[in-house]
Each structure stands twice: as C-alpha cells, then as structure tokens.
Amino acid sequence: MTFNPTAHGTAATVTSNVAIVTSTVATVTSTVATVTSTVATVTITVATVTITVATVTSIVATVTSTVASVTSTVATVTSTVATVTSTVATVTSTVATVTSTAATVTSTVATVTSTAATVTSTVAIVSSTAATVTSTVAIVSSTAATVTSSITAAASDDVVNVANIAIIIVSSTTITIILNASLDIIGNPITLKYGL
C-alpha cells in the first residue's frame, strides 16, 4: 500500500533515524558541487533512524531550491550501513538487514540543485517479527517543498495495516507528517521511499 501526502513549506533541516543491530560499515561516498544563484546556503541533514519493535512512524519531506553553496558531511556510522552516496541533486541512503535492537546510524548529507534533489532511504527488515522505523526530514526551500512518503510490502504475503494518519504543522517553516502503521512482516523487506 502507498501513502503519498503532499505539503508545501519553506523549512530547513533533514533528520532521519535508523536503529540497527548488526554492525559493519560498508561505504560512504560524498561528492559536493557549488551552484551560483540568488539564495544562501542549504544544508540537508539525514540523521538517526531507530528500529525497535512494532509501529512505523514516517515523517518525510523534500527540498527544491536555488542556492549559492553546499555543505556535505557524513557523521558517525555505527551498525550495518550499506552505502551512502551524495552527489549534487541526489542523496541515497540504504540500511540493510535488521535482526535485533540498539544501534545507531548518523549521517549528515547536504544536497543542492537549481532544479530538484532526491533523498532515498531504504530500510530492509529480514525478520518474521515487527519493527519500528522512525525517520524525520524537515523542509528547506526558497519556494515550495513537496512531501512524498510510501510504504511498500515486498511480497503479497506481507501484511501492512495502516491506521491513525495525522498531519501536524509544527511551525510556519516546518511540516511534520506522522504515519502510524502496524506491521506484520512475513520474512520479507519493507521499503520506505522519500523522493522529490
């Protein structure tokens, strides 16, 4: 099933939390370019993802803006992180296999484009038990921003029951979208996609 809310705003940071048990850091690649235009500096932060047991809360947003410079850093990575790739206009973050609790992945990535940027975050859960994924992404834009969120079951035998969808506007510059879902996972991955 897919949940695609849309919102408009002008906020600032991107925070995303993923909790993982198995460790081993794969690859982190970051490429930053500079765009000369009319606005200041944009920093998109993809922060921590915590995975524990039972509900899915998805707070997502995207950024489109014309800016002058880009700041890109990759912060602490503890646990199983597949690949983080950052280039001008695209950020891809993948967290593979979750089998238990307690671990933290923190990555800070800045992306700037005069047209559009994309943030993709995938959490693969290979467990017959449920898990909790919480990710937070704020909005920074010189114009309007679009929020897109989708939850896709990996196979037809996966059961994803979604309830209590709420949209909360925290301030005039931050849009918070909360999606509460109860997951009954039968040995297949659940994928959360964030995109512009």
Backbone as ProteinMPNN parsed JSONL, in Angstrom:
{"seq_chain_A": "MTFNPTAHGTAATVTSNVAIVTSTVATVTSTVATVTSTVATVTITVATVTITVATVTSIVATVTSTVASVTSTVATVTSTVATVTSTVATVTSTVATVTSTAATVTSTVATVTSTAATVTSTVAIVSSTAATVTSTVAIVSSTAATVTSSITAAASDDVVNVANIAIIIVSSTTITIILNASLDIIGNPITLKYGL", "coords_chain_A": {"N_chain_A": [[0.846, -1.18, 0.0], [0.368, 2.337, -0.501], [1.278, 5.526, 0.711], [0.836, 8.799, -0.014], [1.266, 11.76, 0.883], [1.012, 15.363, 0.355], [2.691, 18.423, 0.84], [3.362, 21.917, 1.403], [6.043, 24.197, 2.025], [8.661, 26.149, 3.712], [11.026, 25.208, 5.131], [13.989, 23.908, 7.029], [16.094, 21.679, 7.942], [17.074, 18.154, 7.498], [16.271, 15.276, 9.095], [16.893, 11.939, 9.937], [16.242, 8.849, 11.421], [17.723, 5.684, 12.089], [17.622, 2.537, 13.568], [19.738, -0.122, 14.237], [20.935, -3.54, 14.525], [22.999, -5.383, 13.759], [26.457, -4.856, 13.123], [28.999, -3.279, 11.061], [30.333, -1.284, 8.763], [29.776, -0.223, 5.476], [30.269, 1.502, 2.74], [30.984, 4.944, 2.318], [30.36, 7.581, 0.333], [30.901, 10.843, -0.746], [30.132, 13.57, -2.725], [30.527, 16.907, -3.504], [29.184, 19.802, -5.006], [29.213, 23.232, -6.276], [26.729, 25.684, -6.65], [26.019, 28.642, -8.28], [23.872, 31.187, -7.429], [20.871, 32.833, -6.274], [20.171, 32.563, -3.54], [21.169, 31.699, -0.083], [22.983, 29.416, 1.831], [22.325, 25.938, 1.771], [21.622, 23.276, 3.874], [21.054, 19.934, 4.122], [20.055, 17.603, 6.412], [20.357, 14.256, 7.146], [19.523, 12.379, 9.7], [19.378, 10.284, 12.582], [18.12, 6.879, 12.615], [15.89, 4.906, 14.289], [15.324, 1.587, 15.146], [13.096, -0.476, 16.718], [10.593, -2.224, 18.044], [7.565, -2.776, 16.534], [5.77, -0.364, 15.481], [5.275, 1.89, 12.676], [6.484, 5.012, 12.094], [6.43, 7.624, 9.968], [7.997, 10.459, 8.93], [8.311, 12.691, 6.511], [9.958, 14.683, 3.947], [10.763, 16.867, 1.152], [13.191, 18.818, -0.754], [13.404, 21.619, -2.848], [15.327, 24.053, -4.334], [17.018, 27.156, -5.17], [20.301, 27.846, -4.757], [23.387, 29.136, -3.188], [25.668, 27.731, -2.171], [26.951, 24.495, -1.051], [26.941, 22.324, 1.734], [28.433, 19.37, 2.785], [28.576, 16.587, 4.785], [29.479, 13.485, 6.371], [28.357, 12.021, 9.202], [28.78, 10.132, 12.294], [28.776, 6.587, 11.907], [27.389, 3.784, 13.054], [26.826, 0.457, 13.117], [25.112, -1.764, 10.757], [25.594, -0.449, 7.789], [24.83, -0.011, 4.486], [25.352, 1.62, 1.911], [26.195, 5.021, 1.475], [25.622, 7.553, -0.645], [26.424, 10.667, -1.942], [25.704, 13.168, -4.171], [25.541, 16.131, -6.289], [22.254, 16.967, -6.417], [21.289, 14.375, -5.767], [20.711, 12.124, -3.097], [21.409, 9.109, -1.633], [20.513, 6.696, 0.674], [21.003, 3.695, 2.29], [19.927, 1.227, 4.486], [20.718, -1.887, 5.54], [19.548, -5.224, 6.406], [18.003, -5.932, 9.478], [18.151, -7.367, 12.595], [17.863, -7.297, 15.343], [17.981, -5.233, 18.298], [19.006, -1.827, 19.256], [21.33, 0.153, 18.037], [23.04, 2.678, 16.162], [22.748, 4.816, 13.373], [24.173, 7.564, 12.027], [24.063, 10.09, 9.718], [25.094, 12.934, 7.959], [24.12, 14.77, 5.3], [24.443, 17.055, 2.667], [22.581, 18.492, 0.044], [22.319, 20.165, -3.064], [20.592, 21.738, -5.723], [19.756, 23.461, -8.747], [17.418, 22.768, -9.743], [16.015, 20.118, -8.856], [16.265, 17.927, -5.956], [16.987, 14.661, -4.655], [16.131, 12.434, -2.065], [16.671, 9.286, -0.939], [15.733, 6.705, 1.133], [16.19, 3.529, 2.372], [14.979, 0.908, 4.304], [15.653, -2.259, 5.085], [14.004, -5.014, 6.31], [14.606, -8.084, 7.505], [13.057, -10.095, 9.017], [10.866, -12.133, 10.956], [9.422, -10.9, 12.8], [7.829, -7.848, 13.97], [8.899, -4.382, 13.447], [10.106, -1.128, 14.416], [10.284, 1.854, 12.658], [11.593, 5.007, 12.586], [11.764, 8.05, 11.017], [12.925, 11.305, 10.338], [12.489, 14.203, 8.45], [13.116, 17.48, 7.568], [11.985, 20.587, 5.994], [13.642, 22.659, 3.622], [13.553, 25.382, 1.636], [13.554, 27.791, -1.047], [11.328, 28.202, -2.34], [8.352, 26.373, -2.755], [7.927, 23.197, -1.063], [7.74, 19.639, -1.521], [6.095, 16.87, -0.089], [6.582, 13.466, 0.032], [5.661, 10.178, 0.702], [5.947, 6.674, 0.971], [4.889, 3.355, 1.69], [5.832, 0.162, 0.992], [4.948, -3.177, 0.622], [7.068, -6.013, 0.398], [6.304, -8.444, -0.695], [3.357, -10.326, -1.712], [2.407, -11.721, 0.435], [3.012, -10.233, 2.608], [1.736, -8.338, 5.305], [0.479, -5.197, 5.782], [-0.832, -3.058, 7.923], [-2.3, 0.022, 8.118], [-2.938, 2.794, 10.176], [-4.41, 5.636, 11.869], [-3.491, 8.213, 10.65], [-1.838, 11.271, 10.736], [-1.445, 14.766, 10.204], [0.749, 17.228, 11.142], [1.381, 20.599, 11.578], [4.19, 22.008, 12.59], [5.477, 24.508, 12.711], [5.607, 27.665, 10.897], [7.564, 27.136, 9.147], [8.154, 24.467, 9.208], [7.01, 21.277, 8.348], [5.32, 18.567, 9.619], [4.701, 15.21, 9.132], [2.935, 12.485, 10.229], [2.826, 9.03, 10.138], [1.255, 6.345, 11.355], [1.748, 2.925, 11.63], [0.939, -0.535, 11.752], [2.912, -3.309, 11.556], [2.995, -6.499, 10.094], [5.238, -8.605, 9.42], [6.246, -11.035, 7.103], [8.879, -12.513, 6.749], [9.867, -10.815, 4.685], [11.218, -7.81, 3.089], [10.475, -4.407, 4.102], [9.981, -1.355, 2.476], [10.83, 2.044, 2.72], [10.286, 5.008, 1.006], [11.658, 8.121, 0.113], [11.173, 10.931, -1.78], [11.771, 13.534, -4.306]], "CA_chain_A": [[0.0, 0.0, 0.0], [1.183, 3.552, -0.663], [0.759, 6.761, 1.326], [1.505, 9.904, -0.688], [0.776, 13.097, 1.25], [1.735, 16.473, -0.259], [2.623, 19.643, 1.644], [4.239, 22.996, 0.923], [6.616, 24.979, 3.104], [9.989, 26.735, 3.467], [11.827, 24.948, 6.325], [15.441, 23.837, 6.902], [16.967, 20.513, 8.07], [16.53, 16.817, 7.247], [16.772, 14.36, 10.126], [16.333, 10.618, 9.726], [16.811, 7.941, 12.419], [17.615, 4.252, 11.807], [18.262, 1.75, 14.61], [20.136, -1.399, 13.653], [21.684, -4.355, 15.473], [24.243, -5.935, 13.223], [27.324, -3.775, 12.724], [29.822, -3.372, 9.862], [30.072, -0.144, 7.895], [30.196, -0.512, 4.119], [30.95, 2.565, 2.004], [30.38, 6.282, 2.363], [30.94, 8.407, -0.699], [30.217, 12.147, -0.788], [30.656, 14.496, -3.726], [29.817, 18.172, -3.342], [29.429, 20.804, -6.045], [28.727, 24.567, -5.905], [25.825, 26.311, -7.609], [25.917, 30.084, -8.062], [22.496, 31.664, -7.658], [20.402, 34.006, -5.532], [19.935, 32.345, -2.114], [22.377, 31.477, 0.71], [23.5, 28.052, 1.931], [21.326, 24.946, 2.168], [22.175, 22.065, 4.457], [20.038, 18.916, 4.386], [20.612, 16.649, 7.376], [19.676, 12.98, 7.33], [20.099, 11.995, 10.981], [19.337, 8.909, 13.062], [16.947, 6.023, 12.424], [15.852, 3.941, 15.391], [14.427, 0.459, 14.906], [12.875, -1.27, 17.915], [9.609, -3.288, 17.77], [6.11, -2.685, 16.342], [4.994, 0.623, 14.733], [6.027, 2.682, 11.707], [6.178, 6.435, 12.061], [7.19, 8.176, 8.85], [7.903, 11.913, 8.786], [9.147, 12.858, 5.325], [9.81, 15.899, 3.161], [11.792, 17.044, 0.141], [13.619, 20.209, -0.914], [13.79, 22.157, -4.149], [15.711, 25.441, -4.11], [18.146, 27.725, -5.91], [21.169, 28.297, -3.678], [24.746, 29.537, -3.538], [26.707, 26.763, -1.837], [26.508, 23.228, -0.467], [27.766, 21.729, 2.777], [28.153, 17.932, 2.825], [29.403, 15.812, 5.703], [28.892, 12.221, 6.812], [28.672, 11.87, 10.618], [29.025, 8.801, 12.843], [28.028, 5.449, 11.407], [27.59, 2.615, 13.896], [25.939, -0.654, 12.751], [25.193, -2.212, 9.373], [25.215, 0.559, 6.817], [25.22, -0.482, 3.169], [26.055, 2.647, 1.146], [25.678, 6.388, 1.464], [26.207, 8.262, -1.776], [25.895, 12.026, -2.047], [26.166, 13.973, -5.292], [24.646, 17.268, -6.48], [20.9, 16.582, -6.808], [20.801, 13.069, -5.327], [21.254, 11.515, -1.884], [20.851, 7.777, -1.457], [20.939, 6.093, 1.93], [20.406, 2.368, 2.429], [20.255, 0.497, 5.703], [20.366, -3.276, 5.253], [19.206, -6.201, 7.429], [17.823, -5.656, 10.898], [17.792, -8.61, 13.266], [17.692, -7.135, 16.781], [17.764, -3.836, 18.712], [20.087, -0.989, 19.755], [22.47, 0.551, 17.213], [22.684, 3.994, 15.637], [23.37, 5.29, 12.148], [24.015, 9.004, 11.886], [24.742, 10.621, 8.547], [24.689, 14.287, 7.599], [24.415, 14.945, 3.879], [23.831, 18.264, 2.102], [22.364, 18.375, -1.401], [21.805, 21.386, -3.661], [20.442, 21.755, -7.174], [18.918, 24.578, -9.177], [16.129, 22.205, -10.137], [15.432, 19.253, -7.831], [17.154, 16.998, -5.267], [16.271, 13.454, -4.25], [16.628, 11.694, -0.902], [16.069, 7.959, -0.899], [16.15, 5.958, 2.304], [15.582, 2.203, 2.355], [15.225, 0.096, 5.489], [15.281, -3.632, 4.778], [13.779, -5.783, 7.532], [14.516, -9.509, 7.2], [12.699, -10.693, 10.289], [9.465, -12.52, 10.988], [8.766, -10.064, 13.808], [7.641, -6.458, 13.561], [9.967, -3.456, 13.828], [9.697, 0.275, 14.395], [11.183, 2.735, 11.917], [11.255, 6.424, 12.739], [12.659, 8.917, 10.281], [12.468, 12.692, 10.346], [13.11, 15.036, 7.428], [12.482, 18.804, 7.553], [11.953, 21.226, 4.673], [14.344, 23.925, 3.405], [13.322, 25.731, 0.243], [13.284, 29.19, -1.316], [9.965, 28.197, -2.864], [7.532, 25.378, -2.058], [8.509, 21.861, -0.969], [6.75, 18.577, -1.657], [6.308, 15.741, 0.816], [6.114, 12.205, -0.532], [6.013, 9.035, 1.524], [5.248, 5.464, 0.588], [5.294, 2.112, 2.34], [5.535, -0.895, 0.048], [5.231, -4.537, 1.085], [7.954, -6.653, -0.562], [5.633, -9.571, -1.334], [1.917, -10.304, -1.481], [2.064, -12.333, 1.72], [3.27, -9.262, 3.673], [0.542, -7.632, 5.745], [0.792, -3.871, 6.311], [-2.06, -2.393, 8.357], [-2.001, 1.424, 8.419], [-4.028, 3.483, 10.88], [-4.109, 6.891, 12.577], [-2.631, 9.116, 9.887], [-2.029, 12.639, 11.219], [-0.536, 15.78, 9.664], [0.918, 18.268, 12.154], [2.248, 21.709, 11.162], [4.894, 22.421, 13.797], [5.655, 25.955, 12.625], [5.393, 28.151, 9.536], [8.667, 26.666, 8.3], [8.358, 23.021, 9.353], [5.804, 20.465, 8.198], [5.528, 17.234, 10.176], [3.664, 14.255, 8.74], [3.105, 11.267, 11.021], [2.064, 7.879, 9.662], [1.376, 5.239, 12.296], [1.371, 1.684, 10.961], [1.237, -1.784, 12.447], [3.488, -4.186, 10.553], [3.084, -7.937, 10.31], [6.178, -8.935, 8.344], [6.466, -12.469, 6.967], [10.144, -12.813, 6.101], [10.162, -10.001, 3.515], [11.577, -6.426, 3.44], [9.55, -3.274, 3.944], [10.792, -0.265, 1.936], [10.313, 3.407, 2.87], [10.921, 5.811, -0.025], [11.472, 9.554, 0.218], [11.655, 11.461, -3.051], [11.241, 14.801, -4.813]], "C_chain_A": [[0.878, 1.224, 0.0], [0.499, 4.744, -0.027], [1.51, 7.925, 0.731], [0.933, 11.262, -0.309], [1.583, 14.18, 0.562], [1.581, 17.718, 0.6], [3.559, 20.669, 1.062], [4.776, 23.81, 2.098], [7.981, 25.538, 2.73], [10.96, 26.451, 4.598], [13.302, 24.646, 6.058], [16.202, 22.519, 7.004], [16.262, 19.177, 7.786], [17.109, 15.866, 8.267], [16.114, 12.999, 9.934], [17.026, 9.598, 10.61], [16.633, 6.462, 12.051], [18.334, 3.45, 12.88], [18.549, 0.36, 14.066], [20.987, -2.201, 14.635], [23.025, -4.849, 14.943], [25.157, -4.795, 12.777], [28.111, -4.112, 11.455], [29.433, -2.24, 8.915], [30.619, -0.432, 6.504], [30.954, 0.666, 3.502], [30.23, 3.895, 2.159], [31.093, 7.158, 1.334], [30.189, 9.727, -0.759], [30.897, 13.077, -1.784], [29.846, 15.78, -3.663], [30.179, 19.131, -4.471], [28.867, 22.148, -5.6], [27.866, 25.152, -7.033], [25.725, 27.803, -7.289], [24.516, 30.56, -8.4], [22.15, 32.791, -6.716], [20.203, 33.797, -4.037], [21.237, 31.999, -1.394], [22.847, 30.033, 0.666], [22.391, 27.107, 2.393], [22.02, 23.713, 2.71], [21.034, 21.099, 4.764], [20.657, 17.855, 5.287], [19.75, 15.395, 7.475], [20.267, 12.357, 8.588], [19.819, 10.546, 11.362], [18.033, 8.171, 12.77], [16.961, 4.977, 13.525], [14.865, 2.825, 15.068], [14.3, -0.342, 16.195], [11.844, -2.349, 17.618], [8.169, -2.785, 17.615], [5.444, -1.639, 15.465], [5.865, 1.355, 13.72], [5.566, 4.133, 11.748], [7.046, 7.054, 10.978], [6.943, 9.668, 8.712], [8.859, 12.299, 7.661], [8.946, 14.211, 4.662], [10.921, 15.995, 2.137], [12.09, 18.525, -0.079], [13.945, 20.532, -2.363], [14.13, 23.628, -3.947], [16.855, 25.857, -5.02], [19.075, 28.362, -4.892], [22.592, 28.562, -4.137], [25.793, 28.492, -3.236], [26.135, 25.535, -1.165], [27.486, 22.773, 0.604], [27.423, 20.251, 2.863], [29.117, 17.226, 3.764], [28.71, 14.508, 6.032], [29.318, 12.005, 8.254], [28.777, 10.397, 10.996], [28.161, 7.703, 12.238], [28.37, 4.239, 12.264], [26.493, 1.611, 13.566], [26.055, -0.957, 11.26], [24.681, -1.135, 8.433], [25.721, 0.121, 5.455], [26.013, 0.588, 2.423], [25.383, 4.002, 1.295], [26.381, 7.128, 0.343], [25.584, 9.639, -1.885], [26.511, 12.741, -3.235], [25.24, 15.175, -5.401], [23.35, 16.745, -7.074], [20.428, 15.22, -6.333], [21.503, 12.6, -4.066], [20.597, 10.151, -1.733], [21.408, 7.164, -0.189], [20.232, 4.756, 2.108], [20.872, 1.714, 3.711], [19.788, -0.934, 5.499], [20.068, -4.043, 6.529], [19.178, -5.771, 8.895], [17.411, -6.946, 11.588], [17.568, -8.466, 14.772], [17.468, -5.674, 17.132], [19.089, -3.128, 19.02], [21.305, -0.864, 18.86], [22.074, 1.858, 16.561], [23.451, 4.318, 14.361], [23.116, 6.794, 12.055], [24.759, 9.472, 10.643], [24.193, 12.002, 8.218], [25.096, 14.536, 6.154], [23.717, 16.19, 3.363], [23.728, 18.129, 0.595], [21.766, 19.66, -1.949], [21.686, 21.227, -5.169], [19.568, 22.927, -7.557], [17.556, 24.088, -9.642], [15.538, 21.353, -9.023], [16.48, 18.333, -7.22], [16.343, 15.8, -4.815], [16.933, 12.817, -3.05], [15.905, 10.359, -0.861], [16.62, 7.202, 0.296], [15.425, 4.616, 2.322], [15.969, 1.441, 3.612], [14.732, -1.31, 5.177], [15.177, -4.443, 6.058], [13.61, -7.26, 7.165], [14.252, -10.241, 8.504], [11.226, -11.048, 10.272], [8.693, -11.735, 12.04], [8.668, -8.621, 13.321], [8.797, -5.595, 14.015], [9.464, -2.033, 13.728], [10.725, 1.107, 13.659], [10.718, 4.169, 12.104], [12.248, 7.25, 11.948], [12.069, 10.313, 10.199], [13.221, 13.506, 9.298], [12.39, 16.379, 7.406], [12.622, 19.444, 6.177], [12.767, 22.52, 4.651], [14.191, 24.276, 1.938], [13.093, 27.222, 0.082], [11.897, 29.338, -1.93], [9.158, 27.171, -2.081], [8.23, 24.031, -2.057], [7.406, 20.82, -1.046], [7.101, 17.421, -0.746], [5.733, 14.478, 0.179], [6.575, 11.058, 0.347], [5.255, 7.812, 1.046], [5.788, 4.272, 1.346], [4.869, 0.983, 1.408], [5.893, -2.254, 0.63], [6.037, -5.237, 0.0], [7.295, -7.814, -1.281], [4.163, -9.56, -0.957], [1.515, -10.913, -0.143], [2.431, -11.434, 2.896], [1.97, -8.565, 4.038], [0.953, -6.307, 6.351], [-0.527, -3.177, 6.648], [-1.744, -0.971, 8.798], [-3.202, 2.08, 9.095], [-3.51, 4.78, 11.488], [-3.112, 7.776, 11.833], [-2.905, 10.551, 10.344], [-1.018, 13.57, 10.572], [-0.47, 16.926, 10.661], [1.845, 19.353, 11.602], [2.89, 22.289, 12.416], [5.11, 23.927, 13.832], [5.417, 26.38, 11.184], [6.478, 27.662, 8.587], [8.912, 25.171, 8.395], [7.033, 22.279, 9.22], [6.107, 19.055, 8.695], [4.376, 16.333, 9.762], [3.92, 12.95, 9.482], [2.207, 10.164, 10.46], [2.295, 6.724, 10.619], [0.904, 3.96, 11.615], [1.767, 0.485, 11.8], [1.71, -2.781, 11.398], [3.482, -5.651, 10.985], [3.933, -8.464, 9.16], [6.434, -10.443, 8.294], [7.72, -12.682, 6.124], [10.498, -11.992, 4.877], [10.439, -8.556, 3.927], [10.413, -5.456, 3.299], [10.424, -2.101, 3.464], [10.099, 1.071, 2.139], [11.04, 4.268, 1.84], [10.607, 7.284, 0.187], [11.982, 10.167, -1.075], [11.05, 12.795, -3.419], [10.461, 14.542, -6.078]], "O_chain_A": [[2.021, 1.166, 0.454], [-0.702, 4.953, -0.198], [2.717, 8.043, 0.944], [0.193, 11.859, -1.09], [2.74, 13.944, 0.212], [0.478, 18.039, 1.042], [4.463, 20.323, 0.3], [4.05, 24.08, 3.055], [8.415, 25.423, 1.584], [11.675, 27.364, 5.011], [13.84, 25.047, 5.026], [16.98, 22.276, 6.081], [15.036, 19.081, 7.826], [18.323, 15.666, 8.302], [14.895, 12.921, 9.783], [18.25, 9.475, 10.573], [15.523, 6.033, 11.736], [19.53, 3.648, 13.094], [17.662, -0.267, 13.486], [21.678, -1.626, 15.476], [24.051, -4.737, 15.612], [24.695, -3.861, 12.122], [27.878, -5.158, 10.85], [28.344, -2.241, 8.34], [31.773, -0.835, 6.354], [32.157, 0.808, 3.722], [29.001, 3.95, 2.132], [32.286, 7.437, 1.459], [28.96, 9.732, -0.818], [32.097, 13.334, -1.689], [28.619, 15.75, -3.756], [31.346, 19.251, -4.843], [28.109, 22.198, -4.631], [28.237, 25.111, -8.206], [25.389, 28.183, -6.168], [24.031, 30.364, -9.514], [23.003, 33.614, -6.382], [20.074, 34.783, -3.311], [22.3, 32.0, -2.014], [23.085, 29.486, -0.411], [21.616, 27.436, 3.291], [22.914, 23.166, 2.064], [20.153, 21.405, 5.567], [21.687, 17.275, 4.943], [18.576, 15.457, 7.837], [21.391, 11.857, 8.557], [20.007, 9.655, 10.534], [16.969, 8.785, 12.69], [17.937, 4.242, 13.675], [13.705, 3.088, 14.752], [15.301, -0.838, 16.711], [12.198, -3.337, 16.975], [7.608, -2.375, 18.631], [4.555, -2.031, 14.708], [7.081, 1.429, 13.897], [4.406, 4.439, 11.471], [8.273, 7.009, 11.067], [5.829, 10.098, 8.416], [10.076, 12.243, 7.832], [7.884, 14.82, 4.797], [11.919, 15.282, 2.238], [11.327, 19.387, 0.359], [14.68, 19.796, -3.021], [13.301, 24.381, -3.436], [17.567, 25.017, -5.57], [18.689, 29.322, -4.225], [22.971, 28.274, -5.273], [26.75, 28.372, -4.001], [24.974, 25.526, -0.755], [28.701, 22.826, 0.415], [26.252, 19.9, 3.0], [30.331, 17.263, 3.563], [27.483, 14.427, 5.979], [30.505, 11.825, 8.523], [28.852, 9.525, 10.13], [26.953, 7.874, 12.077], [29.489, 3.728, 12.217], [25.315, 1.926, 13.737], [26.966, -0.479, 10.584], [23.473, -0.936, 8.3], [26.92, -0.097, 5.284], [27.234, 0.474, 2.312], [24.158, 4.113, 1.247], [27.598, 7.309, 0.378], [24.361, 9.772, -1.917], [27.73, 12.902, -3.292], [24.245, 15.243, -4.68], [23.366, 16.135, -8.143], [19.244, 14.92, -6.483], [22.728, 12.663, -3.965], [19.371, 10.047, -1.707], [22.623, 7.114, 0.007], [19.004, 4.691, 2.081], [22.069, 1.655, 3.99], [18.596, -1.176, 5.307], [20.319, -3.541, 7.624], [20.174, -5.318, 9.46], [16.416, -7.559, 11.2], [17.126, -9.417, 15.417], [16.841, -4.943, 16.366], [20.15, -3.752, 19.04], [22.212, -1.693, 18.923], [20.882, 2.131, 16.417], [24.663, 4.116, 14.287], [21.967, 7.234, 12.011], [25.967, 9.266, 10.534], [22.98, 12.212, 8.2], [26.282, 14.516, 5.825], [22.521, 16.367, 3.595], [24.677, 17.699, -0.06], [20.816, 20.196, -1.377], [22.564, 20.655, -5.815], [18.721, 23.348, -6.769], [16.653, 24.883, -9.903], [14.647, 21.813, -8.309], [17.467, 17.992, -7.872], [15.133, 15.912, -4.613], [18.155, 12.671, -3.013], [14.68, 10.307, -0.76], [17.834, 7.073, 0.451], [14.195, 4.567, 2.29], [17.15, 1.341, 3.946], [13.531, -1.529, 5.022], [16.146, -4.552, 6.808], [12.594, -7.646, 6.586], [15.129, -10.926, 9.03], [10.422, -10.353, 9.651], [7.476, -11.874, 12.166], [9.348, -8.229, 12.372], [9.59, -6.006, 14.863], [8.49, -1.766, 13.024], [11.909, 1.073, 13.993], [9.569, 4.499, 11.808], [13.453, 7.16, 12.183], [10.863, 10.481, 10.015], [14.452, 13.496, 9.266], [11.171, 16.416, 7.242], [13.298, 18.905, 5.301], [12.62, 23.372, 5.528], [14.659, 23.531, 1.077], [12.509, 27.859, 0.958], [11.359, 30.44, -2.03], [9.272, 27.108, -0.857], [9.034, 23.745, -2.944], [6.264, 21.091, -0.676], [8.265, 17.034, -0.639], [4.553, 14.424, -0.167], [7.752, 10.975, 0.699], [4.063, 7.891, 0.75], [6.986, 4.179, 1.614], [3.692, 0.857, 1.072], [7.019, -2.46, 1.083], [5.74, -5.088, -1.185], [7.701, -8.14, -2.396], [3.758, -8.883, -0.013], [0.42, -10.657, 0.358], [2.202, -11.799, 4.049], [1.18, -8.235, 3.153], [1.697, -6.281, 7.332], [-1.256, -2.757, 5.749], [-0.995, -0.776, 9.756], [-4.338, 1.937, 8.642], [-2.301, 4.983, 11.601], [-2.021, 8.05, 12.332], [-4.051, 11.0, 10.344], [0.146, 13.202, 10.408], [-1.491, 17.528, 10.994], [2.971, 19.059, 11.202], [2.236, 22.97, 13.205], [4.941, 24.553, 14.878], [5.065, 25.554, 10.341], [6.334, 27.758, 7.369], [9.801, 24.655, 7.718], [6.055, 22.608, 9.892], [7.057, 18.424, 8.231], [3.212, 16.65, 10.008], [5.003, 12.374, 9.375], [0.996, 10.338, 10.325], [3.398, 6.183, 10.693], [-0.205, 3.908, 11.084], [2.799, 0.49, 12.472], [0.982, -3.068, 10.448], [3.905, -5.994, 12.089], [3.427, -8.736, 8.071], [6.79, -11.055, 9.301], [7.635, -12.991, 4.935], [11.345, -12.413, 4.089], [9.969, -8.108, 4.973], [9.501, -5.653, 2.497], [11.507, -1.887, 4.008], [8.931, 1.231, 1.784], [12.27, 4.269, 1.795], [9.456, 7.662, 0.41], [13.137, 9.94, -1.436], [9.98, 13.166, -2.936], [9.925, 15.476, -6.675]]}, "name": "protein", "num_of_chains": 1, "seq": "MTFNPTAHGTAATVTSNVAIVTSTVATVTSTVATVTSTVATVTITVATVTITVATVTSIVATVTSTVASVTSTVATVTSTVATVTSTVATVTSTVATVTSTAATVTSTVATVTSTAATVTSTVAIVSSTAATVTSTVAIVSSTAATVTSSITAAASDDVVNVANIAIIIVSSTTITIILNASLDIIGNPITLKYGL"}
